[in-house]
Tab-separated table of C-alpha atoms in Angstrom:
chain	number	residue	atom	x	y	z
A	1	MET	CA	0.000	0.000	0.000
A	2	MET	CA	1.135	3.614	-0.388
A	3	ILE	CA	0.441	7.268	0.131
A	4	ALA	CA	-0.355	8.924	-3.194
A	5	ILE	CA	0.202	12.677	-3.493
A	6	CYS	CA	-1.994	14.421	-6.027
A	7	ILE	CA	-1.669	18.171	-6.653
A	8	GLU	CA	-4.059	19.958	-9.036
A	9	GLY	CA	-5.425	16.697	-10.366
A	10	GLU	CA	-2.088	15.160	-11.341
A	11	MET	CA	-0.209	12.390	-9.562
A	12	SER	CA	2.987	13.899	-8.207
A	13	HIS	CA	4.616	11.012	-6.361
A	14	SER	CA	3.964	8.367	-3.731
A	15	VAL	CA	5.468	7.086	-0.519
A	16	ASN	CA	5.164	3.631	1.028
A	17	ALA	CA	2.808	3.407	4.024
A	18	PRO	CA	0.844	0.723	5.926
A	19	ALA	CA	-2.506	1.948	4.626
A	20	GLU	CA	-3.391	3.697	1.414
A	21	ILE	CA	-3.723	7.455	1.836
A	22	ARG	CA	-4.396	10.009	-0.866
A	23	VAL	CA	-3.079	13.535	-0.345
A	24	GLU	CA	-4.580	16.335	-2.417
A	25	GLU	CA	-5.614	19.970	-2.312
A	26	TRP	CA	-9.027	20.683	-0.817
A	27	ARG	CA	-11.366	22.054	-3.481
A	28	VAL	CA	-14.308	24.256	-2.460
A	29	ASP	CA	-15.862	25.002	-5.868
A	30	ALA	CA	-19.586	25.781	-5.958
A	31	SER	CA	-20.097	22.577	-7.946
A	32	ARG	CA	-18.893	20.610	-4.894
A	33	ALA	CA	-21.141	22.304	-2.324
A	34	ALA	CA	-22.603	19.085	-0.926
A	35	SER	CA	-19.175	17.452	-0.727
A	36	VAL	CA	-17.655	20.524	0.932
A	37	ASP	CA	-20.310	20.425	3.671
A	38	ALA	CA	-19.514	16.769	4.360
A	39	GLU	CA	-15.766	17.449	4.295
A	40	ILE	CA	-16.123	20.289	6.802
A	41	GLU	CA	-17.685	17.779	9.187
A	42	MET	CA	-14.706	15.451	8.673
A	43	LEU	CA	-12.210	18.289	9.136
A	44	ALA	CA	-14.021	19.387	12.288
A	45	GLU	CA	-13.787	15.845	13.669
A	46	VAL	CA	-10.034	15.774	12.995
A	47	LEU	CA	-9.487	19.138	14.670
A	48	ARG	CA	-11.526	18.165	17.713
A	49	ALA	CA	-9.683	14.841	18.051
A	50	VAL	CA	-6.294	16.541	17.792
A	51	VAL	CA	-7.138	19.151	20.443
A	52	HIS	CA	-8.462	16.484	22.815
A	53	ALA	CA	-5.224	14.531	22.251
A	54	GLY	CA	-3.272	17.501	23.586
A	55	ALA	CA	-1.858	19.128	20.443
A	56	GLY	CA	-1.004	22.826	20.626
A	57	VAL	CA	-3.041	24.155	17.690
A	58	SER	CA	-4.514	27.369	19.182
A	59	PHE	CA	-7.402	25.756	21.081
A	60	PHE	CA	-7.887	24.130	24.483
A	61	THR	CA	-10.481	21.929	26.142
A	62	PRO	CA	-13.390	22.006	26.561
A	63	PHE	CA	-13.574	22.127	22.770
A	64	SER	CA	-16.762	20.916	21.115
A	65	ILE	CA	-17.507	19.729	17.606
A	66	ASP	CA	-19.439	22.987	17.131
A	67	ASP	CA	-16.298	24.950	18.063
A	68	ALA	CA	-14.276	22.939	15.561
A	69	ARG	CA	-16.862	23.348	12.814
A	70	ALA	CA	-16.991	27.116	13.376
A	71	PHE	CA	-13.236	27.375	12.809
A	72	TRP	CA	-13.548	25.784	9.361
A	73	VAL	CA	-16.746	27.570	8.342
A	74	ASP	CA	-16.003	31.052	9.675
A	75	LYS	CA	-12.247	31.357	9.191
A	76	VAL	CA	-10.800	28.804	6.783
A	77	LEU	CA	-13.490	28.429	4.134
A	78	PRO	CA	-13.845	32.170	3.328
A	79	GLN	CA	-10.079	32.545	3.009
A	80	VAL	CA	-9.783	29.515	0.736
A	81	ARG	CA	-12.516	30.928	-1.490
A	82	ALA	CA	-10.731	34.299	-1.517
A	83	GLY	CA	-7.415	32.695	-2.544
A	84	GLN	CA	-5.755	33.780	0.705
A	85	ARG	CA	-5.244	30.253	2.027
A	86	ARG	CA	-4.713	26.830	0.453
A	87	VAL	CA	-5.536	23.604	2.251
A	88	VAL	CA	-4.189	20.094	1.712
A	89	VAL	CA	-6.073	17.034	2.961
A	90	ALA	CA	-5.157	13.385	3.425
A	91	ARG	CA	-7.887	10.825	2.775
A	92	LEU	CA	-7.988	7.270	4.027
A	93	ASP	CA	-8.757	5.533	0.773
A	94	GLU	CA	-8.988	1.763	0.672
A	95	ARG	CA	-10.733	1.896	-2.715
A	96	SER	CA	-8.092	4.100	-4.375
A	97	GLU	CA	-10.648	6.838	-5.048
A	98	CYS	CA	-10.850	10.448	-3.948
A	99	GLY	CA	-13.686	11.294	-1.616
A	100	ALA	CA	-12.863	8.937	1.270
A	101	ARG	CA	-12.617	9.945	4.932
A	102	ILE	CA	-10.285	12.861	5.717
A	103	VAL	CA	-7.710	11.918	8.371
A	104	GLY	CA	-5.215	14.771	8.072
A	105	THR	CA	-4.765	18.313	6.814
A	106	VAL	CA	-2.385	21.275	6.674
A	107	GLN	CA	-2.788	24.879	5.519
A	108	LEU	CA	-0.704	27.432	3.652
A	109	GLU	CA	-1.434	31.042	4.580
A	110	LEU	CA	-0.743	33.319	1.620
A	111	GLU	CA	-2.031	36.675	2.889
A	112	MET	CA	1.179	38.562	3.706
A	113	PRO	CA	2.216	42.236	3.929
A	114	PRO	CA	3.246	43.928	0.666
A	115	ASN	CA	6.948	43.566	1.466
A	116	GLN	CA	6.656	39.823	2.256
A	117	GLN	CA	4.999	38.434	-0.836
A	118	HIS	CA	7.786	35.867	-1.136
A	119	ARG	CA	6.710	34.278	2.161
A	120	ALA	CA	3.921	31.934	3.264
A	121	ALA	CA	3.045	30.517	6.670
A	122	VAL	CA	2.405	26.867	7.484
A	123	ALA	CA	-0.588	26.388	9.778
A	124	LYS	CA	-2.682	23.669	11.392
A	125	LEU	CA	-0.844	20.480	10.534
A	126	LEU	CA	-3.400	18.006	11.911
A	127	VAL	CA	-3.431	14.220	11.771
A	128	ASP	CA	-6.197	12.182	13.387
A	129	PRO	CA	-4.617	10.430	16.408
A	130	ALA	CA	-6.033	7.125	15.150
A	131	ALA	CA	-4.191	7.525	11.833
A	132	ARG	CA	-0.735	8.589	13.051
A	133	ARG	CA	2.615	6.887	12.407
A	134	ARG	CA	1.782	6.249	8.757
A	135	GLY	CA	3.810	9.086	7.226
A	136	ILE	CA	0.729	11.259	6.732
A	137	GLY	CA	2.195	14.396	8.301
A	138	LYS	CA	5.288	14.164	6.136
A	139	ALA	CA	3.261	13.606	2.974
A	140	LEU	CA	1.042	16.603	3.789
A	141	MET	CA	4.074	18.843	4.265
A	142	ILE	CA	5.728	17.719	1.029
A	143	ALA	CA	2.525	18.450	-0.880
A	144	LEU	CA	2.296	21.853	0.792
A	145	GLU	CA	5.808	22.726	-0.290
A	146	GLU	CA	4.880	22.022	-3.909
A	147	ILE	CA	1.908	24.355	-3.599
A	148	ALA	CA	4.130	27.044	-2.052
A	149	ARG	CA	6.485	26.775	-5.012
A	150	SER	CA	3.552	27.035	-7.424
A	151	GLU	CA	2.652	30.290	-5.632
A	152	ARG	CA	6.248	31.483	-6.117
A	153	ARG	CA	6.868	31.526	-2.365
A	154	THR	CA	10.488	30.976	-1.396
A	155	LEU	CA	10.250	31.184	2.398
A	156	LEU	CA	8.019	29.162	4.724
A	157	THR	CA	7.575	30.062	8.392
A	158	LEU	CA	5.763	28.341	11.250
A	159	ASP	CA	5.625	27.959	14.996
A	160	THR	CA	5.204	24.760	16.978
A	161	VAL	CA	5.262	23.593	20.590
A	162	THR	CA	8.886	23.217	21.666
A	163	GLY	CA	9.953	19.594	21.979
A	164	SER	CA	6.812	18.251	20.324
A	165	SER	CA	6.653	15.478	17.754
A	166	ALA	CA	5.655	18.136	15.235
A	167	GLU	CA	8.949	19.968	15.843
A	168	LEU	CA	10.850	16.752	15.162
A	169	LEU	CA	8.925	16.273	11.918
A	170	TYR	CA	9.685	19.808	10.732
A	171	ARG	CA	13.378	19.377	11.545
A	172	SER	CA	13.412	16.144	9.510
A	173	LEU	CA	12.058	18.174	6.562
A	174	ASP	CA	14.928	20.684	6.854
A	175	PHE	CA	13.096	23.431	8.720
A	176	ILE	CA	15.511	25.497	10.814
A	177	ALA	CA	14.754	26.731	14.328
A	178	ALA	CA	15.154	30.507	14.552
A	179	GLY	CA	14.526	30.605	18.280
A	180	VAL	CA	12.294	29.663	21.202
A	181	ILE	CA	9.751	31.919	22.909
A	182	PRO	CA	9.034	30.812	26.484
A	183	ARG	CA	5.506	30.737	27.907
A	184	TYR	CA	4.022	31.487	24.493
A	185	ALA	CA	0.625	29.760	24.597
A	186	ARG	CA	-1.632	27.798	26.901
A	187	GLY	CA	-1.575	24.023	26.586
A	188	ALA	CA	-4.541	22.184	25.096
A	189	LEU	CA	-5.245	20.126	28.206
A	190	THR	CA	-3.810	22.238	31.047
A	191	PRO	CA	-3.636	25.965	31.878
A	192	GLU	CA	0.167	25.831	31.872
A	193	LEU	CA	1.952	28.041	29.355
A	194	GLU	CA	4.131	26.236	26.819
A	195	SER	CA	7.172	27.416	24.879
A	196	THR	CA	7.035	27.637	21.102
A	197	THR	CA	9.782	27.189	18.519
A	198	ILE	CA	9.804	29.555	15.537
A	199	MET	CA	11.005	27.777	12.394
A	200	TYR	CA	11.630	28.568	8.741
A	201	LYS	CA	12.630	26.903	5.500
A	202	GLU	CA	13.888	28.480	2.309
A	203	LEU	CA	12.593	26.947	-0.919
A	204	THR	CA	14.172	26.974	-4.339
A	205	PRO	CA	11.878	28.224	-7.129
A	206	ALA	CA	9.394	25.918	-8.834
A	207	GLY	CA	11.073	23.423	-11.138
A	208	GLY	CA	14.429	23.648	-9.429
A	209	ALA	CA	13.961	21.436	-6.398
A	210	LEU	CA	11.029	19.137	-7.093
A	211	ASP	CA	13.249	16.227	-8.026
A	212	SER	CA	15.198	16.510	-4.788
A	213	VAL	CA	11.977	16.646	-2.774
A	214	ARG	CA	10.754	13.512	-4.487
A	215	GLY	CA	14.038	11.816	-3.820
A	216	ARG	CA	13.638	12.267	-0.081
A	217	ILE	CA	10.339	10.396	0.105
A	218	LEU	CA	10.654	7.648	-2.517
């Protein structure tokens, strides 16, 4: 079985994994209205599960499915439709078809100040706790980098809980730690304040580094 990465309708590459996962950009066209509504429910379930598992992704418990749904409907969906944000999803797909259950996602924030149009921010890398340790997070990030290159972005930035598994993943993908801010944000399950690591990665322009990216995951 494998993870298949599909960007803009074309198969980009694949990576071996215990279960078949398809990674692709989330489409919110008017023609897919019914599907988008169902996918928002799946994305809300993933977000809620991740928060309740203790991940530092801006929210803390109690965190209901309504809270999770509101995040996608009120914040993410309008920005995707406006072209200010692009979202990648990972689908658990035993039938090798798109449209299966969403088990992971990550976002690329494109809305930047006029003097930072070369930059994009990575946000909300989420993998359902029940679907972890299958290479889904890595596949999502690799797909996101391709999208960033297609947007002519050459610098990615992000922040993550210091010492977390997410930080280890980003380091494995060549993100560099710029520094640590102590007591940056409240934990998901406790009122204690956690440190965050600010990270960045410089990308070569589209067409120049895709082969090397593929080489790391094949």
